[in-house]
Structures are given as structure tokens and as C-alpha cells.
mmCIF file of C-alpha atoms and ligand atoms in Angstrom:
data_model
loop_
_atom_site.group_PDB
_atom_site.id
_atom_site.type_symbol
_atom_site.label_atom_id
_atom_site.label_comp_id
_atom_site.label_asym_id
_atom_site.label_seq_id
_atom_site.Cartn_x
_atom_site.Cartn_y
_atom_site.Cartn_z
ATOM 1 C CA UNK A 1 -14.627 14.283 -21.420
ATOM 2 C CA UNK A 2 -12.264 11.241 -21.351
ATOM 3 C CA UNK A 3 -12.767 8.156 -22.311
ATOM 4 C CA UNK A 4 -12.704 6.713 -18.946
ATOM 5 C CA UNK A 5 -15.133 9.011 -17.737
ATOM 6 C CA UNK A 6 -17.559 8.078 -20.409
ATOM 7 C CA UNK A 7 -17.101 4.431 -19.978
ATOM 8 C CA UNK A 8 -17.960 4.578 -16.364
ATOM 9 C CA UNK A 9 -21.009 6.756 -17.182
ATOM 10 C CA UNK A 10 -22.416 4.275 -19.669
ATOM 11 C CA UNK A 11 -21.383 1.364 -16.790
ATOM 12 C CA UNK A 12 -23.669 3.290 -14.388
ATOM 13 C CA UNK A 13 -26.248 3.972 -16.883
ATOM 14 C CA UNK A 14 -26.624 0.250 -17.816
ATOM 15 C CA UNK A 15 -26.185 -1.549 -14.368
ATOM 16 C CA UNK A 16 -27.199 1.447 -12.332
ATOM 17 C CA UNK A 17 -25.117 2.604 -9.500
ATOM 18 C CA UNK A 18 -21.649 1.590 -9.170
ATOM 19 C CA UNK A 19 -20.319 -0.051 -6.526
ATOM 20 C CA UNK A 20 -17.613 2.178 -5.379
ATOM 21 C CA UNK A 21 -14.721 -0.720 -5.129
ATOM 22 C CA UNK A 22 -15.450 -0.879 -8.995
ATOM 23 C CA UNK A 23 -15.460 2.617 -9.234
ATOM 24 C CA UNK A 24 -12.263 2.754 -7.285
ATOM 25 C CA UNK A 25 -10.417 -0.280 -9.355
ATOM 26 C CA UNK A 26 -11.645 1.622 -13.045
ATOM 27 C CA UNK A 27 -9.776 4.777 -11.964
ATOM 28 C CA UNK A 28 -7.074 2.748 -10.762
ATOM 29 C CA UNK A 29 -6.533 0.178 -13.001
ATOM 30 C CA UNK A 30 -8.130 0.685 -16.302
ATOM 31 C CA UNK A 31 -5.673 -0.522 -18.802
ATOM 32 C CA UNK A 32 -5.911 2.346 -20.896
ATOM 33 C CA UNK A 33 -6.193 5.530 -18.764
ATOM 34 C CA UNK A 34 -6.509 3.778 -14.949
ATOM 35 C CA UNK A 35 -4.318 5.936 -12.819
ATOM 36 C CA UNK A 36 -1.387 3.293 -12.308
ATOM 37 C CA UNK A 37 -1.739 2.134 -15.856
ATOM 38 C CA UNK A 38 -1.508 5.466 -18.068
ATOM 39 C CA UNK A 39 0.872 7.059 -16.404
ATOM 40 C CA UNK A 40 4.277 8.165 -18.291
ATOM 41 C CA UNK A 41 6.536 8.078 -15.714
ATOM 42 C CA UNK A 42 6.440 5.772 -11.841
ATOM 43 C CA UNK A 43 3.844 7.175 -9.381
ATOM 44 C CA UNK A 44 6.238 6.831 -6.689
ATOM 45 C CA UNK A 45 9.168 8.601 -6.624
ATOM 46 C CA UNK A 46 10.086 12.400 -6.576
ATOM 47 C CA UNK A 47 8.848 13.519 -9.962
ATOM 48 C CA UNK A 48 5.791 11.783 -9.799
ATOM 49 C CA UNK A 49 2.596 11.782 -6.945
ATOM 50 C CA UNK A 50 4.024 10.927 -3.641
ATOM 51 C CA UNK A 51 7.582 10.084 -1.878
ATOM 52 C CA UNK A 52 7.513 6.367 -0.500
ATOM 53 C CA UNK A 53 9.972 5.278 2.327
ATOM 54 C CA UNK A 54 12.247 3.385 -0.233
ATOM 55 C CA UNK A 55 12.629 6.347 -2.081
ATOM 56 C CA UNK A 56 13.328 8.676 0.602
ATOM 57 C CA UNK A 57 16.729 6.195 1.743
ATOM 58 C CA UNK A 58 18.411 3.257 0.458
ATOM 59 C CA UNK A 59 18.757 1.904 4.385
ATOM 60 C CA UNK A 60 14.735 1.594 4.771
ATOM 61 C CA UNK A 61 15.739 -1.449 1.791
ATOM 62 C CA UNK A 62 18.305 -2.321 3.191
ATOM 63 C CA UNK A 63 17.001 -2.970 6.946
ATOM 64 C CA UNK A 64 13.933 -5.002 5.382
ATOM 65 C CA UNK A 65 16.441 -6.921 2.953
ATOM 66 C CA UNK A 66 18.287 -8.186 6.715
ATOM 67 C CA UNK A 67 14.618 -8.876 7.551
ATOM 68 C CA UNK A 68 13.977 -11.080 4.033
ATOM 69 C CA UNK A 69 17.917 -12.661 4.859
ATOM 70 C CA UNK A 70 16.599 -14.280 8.388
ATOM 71 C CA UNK A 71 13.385 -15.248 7.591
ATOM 72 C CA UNK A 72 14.959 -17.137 4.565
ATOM 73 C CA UNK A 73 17.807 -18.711 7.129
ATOM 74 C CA UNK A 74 14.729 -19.429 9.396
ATOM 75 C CA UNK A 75 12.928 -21.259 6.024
ATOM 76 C CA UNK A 76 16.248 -23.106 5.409
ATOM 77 C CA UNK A 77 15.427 -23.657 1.738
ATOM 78 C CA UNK A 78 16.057 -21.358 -1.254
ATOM 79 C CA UNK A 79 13.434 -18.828 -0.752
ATOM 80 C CA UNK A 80 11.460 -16.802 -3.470
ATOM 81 C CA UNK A 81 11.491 -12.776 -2.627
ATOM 82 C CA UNK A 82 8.734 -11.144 -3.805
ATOM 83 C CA UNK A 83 8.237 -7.239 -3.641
ATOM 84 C CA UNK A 84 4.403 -6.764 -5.308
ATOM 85 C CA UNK A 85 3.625 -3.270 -6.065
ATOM 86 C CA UNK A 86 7.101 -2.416 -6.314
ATOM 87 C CA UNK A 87 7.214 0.750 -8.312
ATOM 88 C CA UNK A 88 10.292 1.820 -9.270
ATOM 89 C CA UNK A 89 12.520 -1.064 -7.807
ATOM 90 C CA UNK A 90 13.975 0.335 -4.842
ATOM 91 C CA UNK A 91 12.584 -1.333 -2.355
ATOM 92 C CA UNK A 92 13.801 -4.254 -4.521
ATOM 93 C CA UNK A 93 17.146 -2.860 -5.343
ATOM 94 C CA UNK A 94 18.284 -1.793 -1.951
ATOM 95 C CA UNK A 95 16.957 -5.574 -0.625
ATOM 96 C CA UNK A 96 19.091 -7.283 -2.974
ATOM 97 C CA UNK A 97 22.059 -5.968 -1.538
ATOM 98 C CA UNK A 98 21.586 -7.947 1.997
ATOM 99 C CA UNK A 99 20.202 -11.121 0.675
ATOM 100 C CA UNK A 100 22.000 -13.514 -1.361
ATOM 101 C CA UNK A 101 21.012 -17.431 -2.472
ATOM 102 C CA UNK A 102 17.244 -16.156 -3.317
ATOM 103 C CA UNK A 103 14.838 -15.601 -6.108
ATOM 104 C CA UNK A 104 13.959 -11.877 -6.598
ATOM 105 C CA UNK A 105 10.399 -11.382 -8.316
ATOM 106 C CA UNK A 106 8.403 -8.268 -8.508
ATOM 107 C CA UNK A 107 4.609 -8.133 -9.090
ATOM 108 C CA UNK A 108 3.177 -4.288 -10.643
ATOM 109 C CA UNK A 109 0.303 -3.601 -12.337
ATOM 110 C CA UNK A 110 1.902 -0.150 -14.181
ATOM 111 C CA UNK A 111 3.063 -1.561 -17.589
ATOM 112 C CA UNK A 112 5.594 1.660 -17.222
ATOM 113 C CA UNK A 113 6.915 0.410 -13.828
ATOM 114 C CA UNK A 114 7.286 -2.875 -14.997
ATOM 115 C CA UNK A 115 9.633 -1.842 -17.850
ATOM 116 C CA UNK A 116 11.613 -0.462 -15.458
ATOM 117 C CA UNK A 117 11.683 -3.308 -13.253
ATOM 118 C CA UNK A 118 12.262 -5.807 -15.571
ATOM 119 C CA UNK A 119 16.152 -3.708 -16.511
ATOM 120 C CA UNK A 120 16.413 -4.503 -12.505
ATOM 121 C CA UNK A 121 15.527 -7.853 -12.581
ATOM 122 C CA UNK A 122 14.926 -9.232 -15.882
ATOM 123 C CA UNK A 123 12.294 -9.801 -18.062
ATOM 124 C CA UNK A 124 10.893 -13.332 -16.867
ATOM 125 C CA UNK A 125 11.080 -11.856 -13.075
ATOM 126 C CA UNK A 126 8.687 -9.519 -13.540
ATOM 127 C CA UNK A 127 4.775 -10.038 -13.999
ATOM 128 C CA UNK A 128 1.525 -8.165 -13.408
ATOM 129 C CA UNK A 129 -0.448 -10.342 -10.753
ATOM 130 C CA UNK A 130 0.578 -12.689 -7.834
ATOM 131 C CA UNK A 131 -0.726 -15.786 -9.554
ATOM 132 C CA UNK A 132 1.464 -15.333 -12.229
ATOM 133 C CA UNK A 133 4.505 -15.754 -10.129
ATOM 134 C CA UNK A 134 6.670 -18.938 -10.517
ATOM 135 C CA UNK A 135 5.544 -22.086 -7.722
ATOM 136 C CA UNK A 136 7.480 -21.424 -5.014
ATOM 137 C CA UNK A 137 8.171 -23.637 -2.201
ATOM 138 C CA UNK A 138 8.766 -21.335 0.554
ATOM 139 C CA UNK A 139 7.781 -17.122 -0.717
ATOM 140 C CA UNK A 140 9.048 -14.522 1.183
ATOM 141 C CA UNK A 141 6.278 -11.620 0.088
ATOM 142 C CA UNK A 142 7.132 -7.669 0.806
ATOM 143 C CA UNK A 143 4.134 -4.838 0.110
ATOM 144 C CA UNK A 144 4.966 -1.812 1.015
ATOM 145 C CA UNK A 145 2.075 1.358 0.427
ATOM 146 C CA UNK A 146 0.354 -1.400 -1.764
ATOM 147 C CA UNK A 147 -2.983 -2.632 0.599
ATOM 148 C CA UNK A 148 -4.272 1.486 1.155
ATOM 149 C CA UNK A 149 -4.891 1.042 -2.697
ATOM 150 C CA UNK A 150 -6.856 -2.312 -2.900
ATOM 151 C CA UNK A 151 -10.620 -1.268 -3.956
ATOM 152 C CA UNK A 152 -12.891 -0.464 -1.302
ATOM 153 C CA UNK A 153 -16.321 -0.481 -0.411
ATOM 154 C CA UNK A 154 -17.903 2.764 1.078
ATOM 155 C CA UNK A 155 -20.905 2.181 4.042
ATOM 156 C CA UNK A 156 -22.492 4.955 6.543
ATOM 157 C CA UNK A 157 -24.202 4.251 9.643
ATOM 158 C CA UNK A 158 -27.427 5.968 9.449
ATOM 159 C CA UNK A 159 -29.971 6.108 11.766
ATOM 160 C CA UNK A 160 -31.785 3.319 9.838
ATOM 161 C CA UNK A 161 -29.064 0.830 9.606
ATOM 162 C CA UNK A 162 -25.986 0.572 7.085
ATOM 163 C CA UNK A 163 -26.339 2.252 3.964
ATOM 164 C CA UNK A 164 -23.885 1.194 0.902
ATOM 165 C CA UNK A 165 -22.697 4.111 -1.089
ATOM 166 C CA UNK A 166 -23.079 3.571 -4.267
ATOM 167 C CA UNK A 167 -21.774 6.239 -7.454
ATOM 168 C CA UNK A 168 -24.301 7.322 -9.664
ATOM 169 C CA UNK A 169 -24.175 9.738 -12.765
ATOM 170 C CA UNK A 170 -26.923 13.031 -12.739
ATOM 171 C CA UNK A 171 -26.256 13.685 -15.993
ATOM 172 C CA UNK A 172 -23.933 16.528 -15.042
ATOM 173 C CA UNK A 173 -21.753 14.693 -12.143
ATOM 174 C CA UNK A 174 -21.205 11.285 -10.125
ATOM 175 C CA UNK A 175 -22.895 11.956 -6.661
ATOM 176 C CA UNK A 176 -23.449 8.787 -4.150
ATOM 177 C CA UNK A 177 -26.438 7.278 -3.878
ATOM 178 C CA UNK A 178 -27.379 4.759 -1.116
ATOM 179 C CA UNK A 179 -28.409 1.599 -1.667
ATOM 180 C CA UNK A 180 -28.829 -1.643 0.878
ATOM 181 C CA UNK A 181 -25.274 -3.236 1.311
ATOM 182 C CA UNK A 182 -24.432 -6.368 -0.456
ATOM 183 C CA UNK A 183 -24.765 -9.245 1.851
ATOM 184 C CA UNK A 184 -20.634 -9.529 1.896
ATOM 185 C CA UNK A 185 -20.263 -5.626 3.093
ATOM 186 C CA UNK A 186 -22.447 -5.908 5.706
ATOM 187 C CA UNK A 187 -21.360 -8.709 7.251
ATOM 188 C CA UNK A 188 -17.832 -7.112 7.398
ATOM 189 C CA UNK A 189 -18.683 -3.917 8.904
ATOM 190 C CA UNK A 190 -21.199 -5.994 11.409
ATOM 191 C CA UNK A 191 -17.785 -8.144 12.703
ATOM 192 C CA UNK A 192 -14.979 -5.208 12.062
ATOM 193 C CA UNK A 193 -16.989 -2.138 13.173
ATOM 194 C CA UNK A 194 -20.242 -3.104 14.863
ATOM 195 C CA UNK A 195 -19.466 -0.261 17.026
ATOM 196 C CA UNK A 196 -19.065 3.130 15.321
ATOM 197 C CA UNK A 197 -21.078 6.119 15.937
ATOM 198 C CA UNK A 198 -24.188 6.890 13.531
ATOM 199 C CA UNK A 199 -22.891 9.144 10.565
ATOM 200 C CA UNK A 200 -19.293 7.178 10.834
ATOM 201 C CA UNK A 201 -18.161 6.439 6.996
ATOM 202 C CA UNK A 202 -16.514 2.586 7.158
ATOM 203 C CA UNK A 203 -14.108 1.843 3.989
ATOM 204 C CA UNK A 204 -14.825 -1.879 3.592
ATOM 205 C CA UNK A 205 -11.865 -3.455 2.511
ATOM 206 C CA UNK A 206 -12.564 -6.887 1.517
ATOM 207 C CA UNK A 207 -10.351 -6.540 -1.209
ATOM 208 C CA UNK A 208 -7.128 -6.389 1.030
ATOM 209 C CA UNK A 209 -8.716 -9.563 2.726
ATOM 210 C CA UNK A 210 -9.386 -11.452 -0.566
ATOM 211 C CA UNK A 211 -5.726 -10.579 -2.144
ATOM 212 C CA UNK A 212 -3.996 -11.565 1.371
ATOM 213 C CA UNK A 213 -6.062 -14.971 1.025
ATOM 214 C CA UNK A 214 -4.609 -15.660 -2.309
ATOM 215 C CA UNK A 215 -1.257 -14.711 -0.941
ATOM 216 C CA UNK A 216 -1.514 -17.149 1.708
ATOM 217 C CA UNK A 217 -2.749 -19.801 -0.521
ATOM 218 C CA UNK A 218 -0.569 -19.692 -3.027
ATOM 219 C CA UNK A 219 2.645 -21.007 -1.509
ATOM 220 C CA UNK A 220 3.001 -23.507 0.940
ATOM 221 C CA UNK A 221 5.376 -21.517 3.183
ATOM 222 C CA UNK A 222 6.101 -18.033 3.429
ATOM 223 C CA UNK A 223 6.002 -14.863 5.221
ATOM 224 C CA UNK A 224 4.387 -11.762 4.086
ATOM 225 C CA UNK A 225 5.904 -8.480 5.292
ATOM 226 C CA UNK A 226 2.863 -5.712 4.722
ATOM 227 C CA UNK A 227 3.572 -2.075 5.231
ATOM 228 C CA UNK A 228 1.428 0.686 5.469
ATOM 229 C CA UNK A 229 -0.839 3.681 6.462
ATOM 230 C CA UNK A 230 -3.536 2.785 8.887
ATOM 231 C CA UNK A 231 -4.075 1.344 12.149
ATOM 232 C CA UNK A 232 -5.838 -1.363 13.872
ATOM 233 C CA UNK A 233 -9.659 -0.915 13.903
ATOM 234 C CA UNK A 234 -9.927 0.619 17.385
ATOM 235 C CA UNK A 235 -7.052 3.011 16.315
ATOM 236 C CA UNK A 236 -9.254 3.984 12.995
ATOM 237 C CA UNK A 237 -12.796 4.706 15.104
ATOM 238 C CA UNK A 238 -12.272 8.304 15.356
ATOM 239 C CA UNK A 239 -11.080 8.751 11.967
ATOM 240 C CA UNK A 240 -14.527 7.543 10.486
ATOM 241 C CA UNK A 241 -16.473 10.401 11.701
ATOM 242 C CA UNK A 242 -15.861 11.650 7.837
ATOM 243 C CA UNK A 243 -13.557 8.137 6.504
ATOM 244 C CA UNK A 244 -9.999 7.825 5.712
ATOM 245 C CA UNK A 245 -10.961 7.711 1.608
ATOM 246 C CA UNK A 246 -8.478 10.966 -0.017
ATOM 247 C CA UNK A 247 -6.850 10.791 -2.719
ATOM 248 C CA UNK A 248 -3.311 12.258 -3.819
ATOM 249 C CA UNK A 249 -1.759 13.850 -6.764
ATOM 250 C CA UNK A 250 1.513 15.556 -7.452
ATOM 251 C CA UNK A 251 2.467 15.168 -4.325
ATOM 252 C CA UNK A 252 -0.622 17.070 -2.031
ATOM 253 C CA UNK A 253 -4.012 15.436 -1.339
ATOM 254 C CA UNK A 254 -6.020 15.761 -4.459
ATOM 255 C CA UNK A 255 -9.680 15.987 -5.335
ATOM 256 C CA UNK A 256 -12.676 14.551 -4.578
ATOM 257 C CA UNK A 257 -12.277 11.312 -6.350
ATOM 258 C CA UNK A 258 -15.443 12.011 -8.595
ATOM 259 C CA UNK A 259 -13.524 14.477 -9.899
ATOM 260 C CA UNK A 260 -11.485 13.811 -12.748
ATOM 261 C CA UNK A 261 -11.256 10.139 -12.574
ATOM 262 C CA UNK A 262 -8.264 8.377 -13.364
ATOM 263 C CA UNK A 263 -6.142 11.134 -12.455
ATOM 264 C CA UNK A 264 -5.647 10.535 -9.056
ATOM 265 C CA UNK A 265 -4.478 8.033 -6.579
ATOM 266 C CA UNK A 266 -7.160 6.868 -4.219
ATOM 267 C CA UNK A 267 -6.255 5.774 -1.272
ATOM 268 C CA UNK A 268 -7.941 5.197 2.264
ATOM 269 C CA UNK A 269 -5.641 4.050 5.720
ATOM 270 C CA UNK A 270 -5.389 -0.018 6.262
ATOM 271 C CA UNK A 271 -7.520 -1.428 8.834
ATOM 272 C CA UNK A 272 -4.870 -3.947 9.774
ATOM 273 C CA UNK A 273 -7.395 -5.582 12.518
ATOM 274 C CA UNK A 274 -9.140 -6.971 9.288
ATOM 275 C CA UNK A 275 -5.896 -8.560 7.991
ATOM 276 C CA UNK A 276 -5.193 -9.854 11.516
ATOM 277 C CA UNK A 277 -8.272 -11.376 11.412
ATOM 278 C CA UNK A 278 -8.045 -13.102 8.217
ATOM 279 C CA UNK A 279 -4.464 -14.140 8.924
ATOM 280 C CA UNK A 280 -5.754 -15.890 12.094
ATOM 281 C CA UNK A 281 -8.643 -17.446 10.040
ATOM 282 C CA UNK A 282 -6.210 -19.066 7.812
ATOM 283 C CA UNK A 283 -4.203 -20.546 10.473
ATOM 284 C CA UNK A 284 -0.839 -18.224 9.815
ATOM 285 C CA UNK A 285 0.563 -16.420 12.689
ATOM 286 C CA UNK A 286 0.599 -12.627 12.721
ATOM 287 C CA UNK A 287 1.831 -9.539 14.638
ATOM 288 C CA UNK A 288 1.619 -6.054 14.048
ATOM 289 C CA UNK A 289 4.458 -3.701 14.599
ATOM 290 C CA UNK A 290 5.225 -0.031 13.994
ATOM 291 C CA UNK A 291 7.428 1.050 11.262
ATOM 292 C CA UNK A 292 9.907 2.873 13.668
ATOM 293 C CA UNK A 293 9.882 -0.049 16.146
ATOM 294 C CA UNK A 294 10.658 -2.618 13.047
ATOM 295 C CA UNK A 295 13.413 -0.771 11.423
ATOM 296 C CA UNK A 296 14.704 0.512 14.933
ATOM 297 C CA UNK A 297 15.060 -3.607 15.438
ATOM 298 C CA UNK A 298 16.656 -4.167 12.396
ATOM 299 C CA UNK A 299 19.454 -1.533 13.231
ATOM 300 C CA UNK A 300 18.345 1.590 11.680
ATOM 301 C CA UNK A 301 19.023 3.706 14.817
ATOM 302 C CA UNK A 302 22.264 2.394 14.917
ATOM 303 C CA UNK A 303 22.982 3.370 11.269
ATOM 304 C CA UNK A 304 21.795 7.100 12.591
ATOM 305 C CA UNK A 305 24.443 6.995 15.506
ATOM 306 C CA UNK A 306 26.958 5.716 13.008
ATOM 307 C CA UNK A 307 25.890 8.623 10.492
ATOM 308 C CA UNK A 308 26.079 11.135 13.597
ATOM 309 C CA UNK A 309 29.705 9.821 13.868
ATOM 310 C CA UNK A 310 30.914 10.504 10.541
ATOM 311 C CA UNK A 311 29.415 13.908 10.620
ATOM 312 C CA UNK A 312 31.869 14.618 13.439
ATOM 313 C CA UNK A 313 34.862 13.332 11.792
ATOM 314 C CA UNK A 314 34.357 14.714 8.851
ATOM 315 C CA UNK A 315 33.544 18.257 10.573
ATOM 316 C CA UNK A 316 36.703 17.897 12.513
ATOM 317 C CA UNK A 317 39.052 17.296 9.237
ATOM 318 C CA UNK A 318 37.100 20.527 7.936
ATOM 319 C CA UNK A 319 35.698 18.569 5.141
ATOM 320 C CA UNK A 320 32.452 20.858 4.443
ATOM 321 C CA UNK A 321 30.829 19.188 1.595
ATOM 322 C CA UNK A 322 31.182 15.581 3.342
ATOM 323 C CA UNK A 323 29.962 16.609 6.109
ATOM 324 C CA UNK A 324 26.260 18.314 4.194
ATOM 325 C CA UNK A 325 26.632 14.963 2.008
ATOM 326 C CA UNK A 326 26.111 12.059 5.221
ATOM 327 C CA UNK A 327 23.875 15.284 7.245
ATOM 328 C CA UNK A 328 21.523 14.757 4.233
ATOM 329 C CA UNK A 329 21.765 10.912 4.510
ATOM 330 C CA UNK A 330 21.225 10.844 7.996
ATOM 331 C CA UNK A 331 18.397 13.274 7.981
ATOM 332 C CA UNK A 332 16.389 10.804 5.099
ATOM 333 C CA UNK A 333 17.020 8.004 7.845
ATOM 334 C CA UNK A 334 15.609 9.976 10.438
ATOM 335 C CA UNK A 335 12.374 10.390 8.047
ATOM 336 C CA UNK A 336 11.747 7.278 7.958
ATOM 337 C CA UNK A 337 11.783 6.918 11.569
ATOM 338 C CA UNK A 338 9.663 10.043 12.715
ATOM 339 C CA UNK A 339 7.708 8.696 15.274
ATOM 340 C CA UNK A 340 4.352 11.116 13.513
ATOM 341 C CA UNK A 341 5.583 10.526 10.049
ATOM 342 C CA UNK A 342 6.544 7.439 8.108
ATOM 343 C CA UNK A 343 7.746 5.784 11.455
ATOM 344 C CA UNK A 344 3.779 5.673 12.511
ATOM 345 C CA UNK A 345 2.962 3.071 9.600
ATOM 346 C CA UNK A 346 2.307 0.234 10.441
ATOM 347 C CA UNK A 347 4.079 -2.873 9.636
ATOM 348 C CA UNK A 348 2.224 -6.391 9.633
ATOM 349 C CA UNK A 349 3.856 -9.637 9.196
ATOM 350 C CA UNK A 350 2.338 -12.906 8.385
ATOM 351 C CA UNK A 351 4.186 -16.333 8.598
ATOM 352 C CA UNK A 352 2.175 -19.548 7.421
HETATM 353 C C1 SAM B 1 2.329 3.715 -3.668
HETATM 354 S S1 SAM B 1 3.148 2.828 -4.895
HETATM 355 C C2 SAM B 1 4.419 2.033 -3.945
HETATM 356 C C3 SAM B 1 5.602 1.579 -4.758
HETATM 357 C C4 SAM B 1 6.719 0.900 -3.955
HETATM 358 N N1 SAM B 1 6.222 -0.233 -3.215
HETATM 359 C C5 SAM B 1 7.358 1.878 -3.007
HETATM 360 O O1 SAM B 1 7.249 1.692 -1.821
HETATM 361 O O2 SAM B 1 7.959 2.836 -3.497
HETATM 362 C C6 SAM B 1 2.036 1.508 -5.207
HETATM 363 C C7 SAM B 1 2.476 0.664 -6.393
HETATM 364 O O3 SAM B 1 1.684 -0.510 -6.409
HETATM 365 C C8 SAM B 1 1.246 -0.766 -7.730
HETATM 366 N N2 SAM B 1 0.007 -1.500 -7.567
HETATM 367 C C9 SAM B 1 -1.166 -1.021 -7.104
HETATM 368 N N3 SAM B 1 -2.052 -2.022 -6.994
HETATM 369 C C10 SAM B 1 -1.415 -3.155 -7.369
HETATM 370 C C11 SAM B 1 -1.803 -4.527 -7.444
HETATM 371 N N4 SAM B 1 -3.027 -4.920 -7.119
HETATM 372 N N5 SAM B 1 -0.881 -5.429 -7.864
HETATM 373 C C12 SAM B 1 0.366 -5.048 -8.208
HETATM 374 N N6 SAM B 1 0.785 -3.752 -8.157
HETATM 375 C C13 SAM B 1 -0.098 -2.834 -7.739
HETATM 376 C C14 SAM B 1 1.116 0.593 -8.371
HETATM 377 O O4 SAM B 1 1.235 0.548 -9.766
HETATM 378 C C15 SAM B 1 2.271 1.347 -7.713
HETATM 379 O O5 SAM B 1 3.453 1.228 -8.476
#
């Protein structure tokens, strides 16, 4: 048994159930064998547990980094660019190479991306948490695949009412066990989903709510560019017949997440109606876009088109390998477009 495992055992054992956002943040986040934290190598990229948009193309970077260049003409002062969650650094990298005059930070909480961040950046650009960042008069914040982490609460709708899942240790396994929701859980599901059917599992996510307060509060200005799986909550109603809550390891949906904890990433899909509704709470203005329909307006069909182009040429001058070499880069763009694949995340941007 690991030491994780034991840990939360003796947690559940002396406060009783867990809660499962703290169940969901151990396996994540503890410092010694949390899933982010002990890994060896980054989670996202092609030799570790999934294949984000950055890493599939250099021009998904790019199109945001014209994105980050207008909103910090719009600011009109020296912006800070933040990319939290940021992995490897390719989001960051492939940014950098539209935007000039700015600050580039990035926020992780894997000590293993972080060394590899800091060779991008530097050591003093990189920290661990958003408050640690530098003041920053006007912050220009990019997230992508970082909210469908955040902890979340799990809640059923029985016939009796909502019921908090809670995990609990047998002695042999973790199993839920349902408790009364905390006073904070029900009050979100009674204003996000007040609706769903009985038997519908809701993934609270407070946590996204709390960490895109602190965003918002911590610079005066800024914009907040939040990409993701999910939907708004009407989109999400039919999808909590059983919940959104997987996990994902090595590439293919992994176990239940009782099941060797730590090891996985757990994950559920962003109810971006709940960040829309915070947003809107705080005063900042928000709209939510599609992936394809953001990148499509930040040129990425046209770089397809031009790709298209050079295939031609190249095929007419008989040059073989060129031509496989831009087919490949044009067919990564395309990925990132697919109107059912990455182009159907969602992209939600907040300006305050
Ligand atoms: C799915 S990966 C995405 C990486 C990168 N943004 C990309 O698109 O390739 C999520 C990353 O966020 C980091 N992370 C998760 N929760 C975080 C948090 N609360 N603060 C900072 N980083 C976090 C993880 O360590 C991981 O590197």
C-alpha cells in the first residue's frame, strides 16, 4: 500500500468521511506522491498522460499569443502574461513569439514542470501559486486544461433531496457514503442545477469559482483567457445522468479514482455557466466562445489554407518529403480545430 493511500485512510478514519474535493486535491496534489507532484516526467505531452492542444501545434500558441498582443495594446501599459498550469511551456513558448514589451510568468504546481519552465523563463518567473506572482498593474492570465482539475465536490439528487458523497474506507476499499451537503454545496447546486433529474450526479465546482475570484482580485486590470472541456450548465444536463468525473492515465481514461490514488489524473468537464456567473458577480465582463470559433478568429483557418498552398507547391516541384513534412503540420492544425474534438472546448474570457 502507498503511503498516500494510507494517509488518506487514517484522514478518513480520524475525521470520518472525506469530502471528495479533499479527496480529489490529496491525489492531485500531495507533495510527495499527488499525481502532478510525483511525477518524473510533464503530464502533458506525448510521453506522458494526455496530448494538450499546445502540444499537438505550435500555431494553437501562437494564435492565443496574437490574442495576449491586442489585449495588451487594448491595456496600453506593460502588461504581465501569465500562463498558470503551464506544463511543459509550450503554450508559453509558442506565445512569446507574437508578443513583445511584456512580462512572461508561469504558475505550476509540478515541482518537475517547473524545472522545466524556469530553463524557459527563468528562475524568478516561475512560482507554484497565483498569489505568489509579482503585483501587476494590468495581468493578462491564460489557463488552458487547468479548471477540469480544480477539486470538486460530488452531490446526487435522490428522491429525498441532495445527498453529498462523501469517501469512506471499509477496511478493504474507499466506497462513497452519503452524507447531508455542506451548507456551501448545496446552495451551489440549488442556483447552478436546481433542475436535474433525480439520480443526476452534479460535480460541484466551487473550487474553479474560488480560484477565478482570487484571479480577479488580485490585479487591478486584466483579462483571463480560460480554456477547456465542458460546457455551459444547460449543455452539461444530460451528461449528469452518471457525471462528467473520469479520470485519465497514459493516455486512455483510467480507473475508478478510488483505485490507486495518486496515479491518475482526475478530471470532470467545466461548467462554464458557474464561472459566468461569478465573473458577472464580480463586476468583470465575460463571454464564452468555442475553441474552433476563437482560433478560427485569430487566423488559424487561414494558416490551414496557407499550409494547403505549400502542399501544392511543393507537390508540383516533386519535393516528396516537404510535402509529408507541412501535410503533417497542417493536419495538427486541423486537430485543433475539429469541430467534435479539441475545437468543441470551450474558451471563456474574462476582462475586469
Ligand atoms: C492538463 S495539464 C495542462 C498543461 C498546459 N496548460 C497545456 O495545455 O499543455 C494541467 C497542468 O496544470 C498543473 N496544475 C494543476 N492544478 C494546478 C494549480 N492549481 N495551479 C497551478 N498548476 C496546476 C498541472 O501540474 C499540469 O501541469
Amino acid at each position: 500500500m502507498t503511503d498516500l493511500k494510507q494517509r488518506l485512510i487514517a484522514r478518513i478514519e480520524d475525521q470520518g468521511p472525506l469530502p471528495f474535493d479533499e479527496y480529489q486535491a490529496m491525489c492531485l496534489y500531495d507533495a510527495e506522491e499527488g499525481f502532478f507532484s510525483a511525477a518524473a516526467d510533464v503530464r502533458s505531452s506525448y510521453g506522458g498522460d494526455f496530448v494538450t492542444s499546445p502540444e499537438v501545434t505550435a500555431h494553437f500558441g501562437a494564435a492565443i499569443g496574437r490574442y495576449v498582443k491586442g489585449e495588451s495594446i487594448r491595456a496600453g501599459t506593460r502588461s504581465q502574461v501569465v500562463e498558470v498550469g503551464a506544463g511543459s511551456g509550450s503554450l508559453t513558448d509558442a506565445m512569446r513569439s507574437e508578443v513583445t514589451g511584456a512580462d512572461f510568468y508561469a504558475v505550476e504546481s509540478s515541482e518537475v514542470a517547473r524545472r522545466q519552465l524556469r530553463e524557459l523563463l527563468g528562475s524568478d518567473r516561475v512560482v507554484e501559486s497565483i498569489d505568489e506572482l509579482p503585483a501587476a498593474q494590468h495581468r493578462i492570465t491564460v489557463a488552458n486544461e487547468l479548471v477540469d482539475n480544480i477539486p470538486v465536490a460530488l452531490v446526487i439528487r435522490a428522491d429525498e433531496g441532495w445527498v453529498e458523497q462523501r469517501v469512506g474506507w471499509s477496511g478493504n476499499e474507499f466506497g462513497f457514503v452519503h452524507e447531508i451537503p455542506r451548507p456551501d454545496v448545496e446552495e451551489w447546486v440549488e442556483r447552478h442545477t436546481p433542475s436535474v433529474p433525480i439520480g443526476s450526479q452534479v460535480e460541484v465546482q466551487l473550487g474553479a469559482q474560488t480560484w477565478l475570484r482570487e484571479l480577479i482580485g488580485l490585479s487591478p486590470a486584466g483579462t483571463a483567457v480560460i480554456i477547456d472541456y465542458g460546457g455551459t450548465t444547460e449543455e452539461l444536463e444530460t451528461r449528469r445522468t452518471t457525471g462528467t468525473l473520469r479520470t485519465y492515465r497514459g493516455h486512455h481514461l483510467g480507473p475508478h479514482p478510488f483505485l490507486d490514488p495518486g496515479r491518475s489524473d482526475i478530471t470532470v468537464d467545466v461548467d462554464f455557466s458557474a464561472l459566468l456567473d461569478e465573473a458577472a458577480g464580480l463586476g468583470a465582463e465575460a463571454e464564452l466562445l468555442r475553441q474552433d470559433d476563437f482560433l478560427s478568429s485569430l487566423g488559424l483557418r487561414d494558416v490551414v489554407s496557407g499550409l494547403r498552398r505549400t502542399e501544392l507547391a511543393l507537390a508540383r516541384e516533386g519535393d516528396v518529403m516537404g510535402q509529408m513534412r507541412v501535410r503533417s503540420e497542417r493536419v495538427d492544425v486541423e486537430t485543433v480545430l475539429h469541430p467534435r474534438g479539441l475545437g468543441d472546448f470551450r474558451v471563456l474570457i474574462v476582462r475586469w
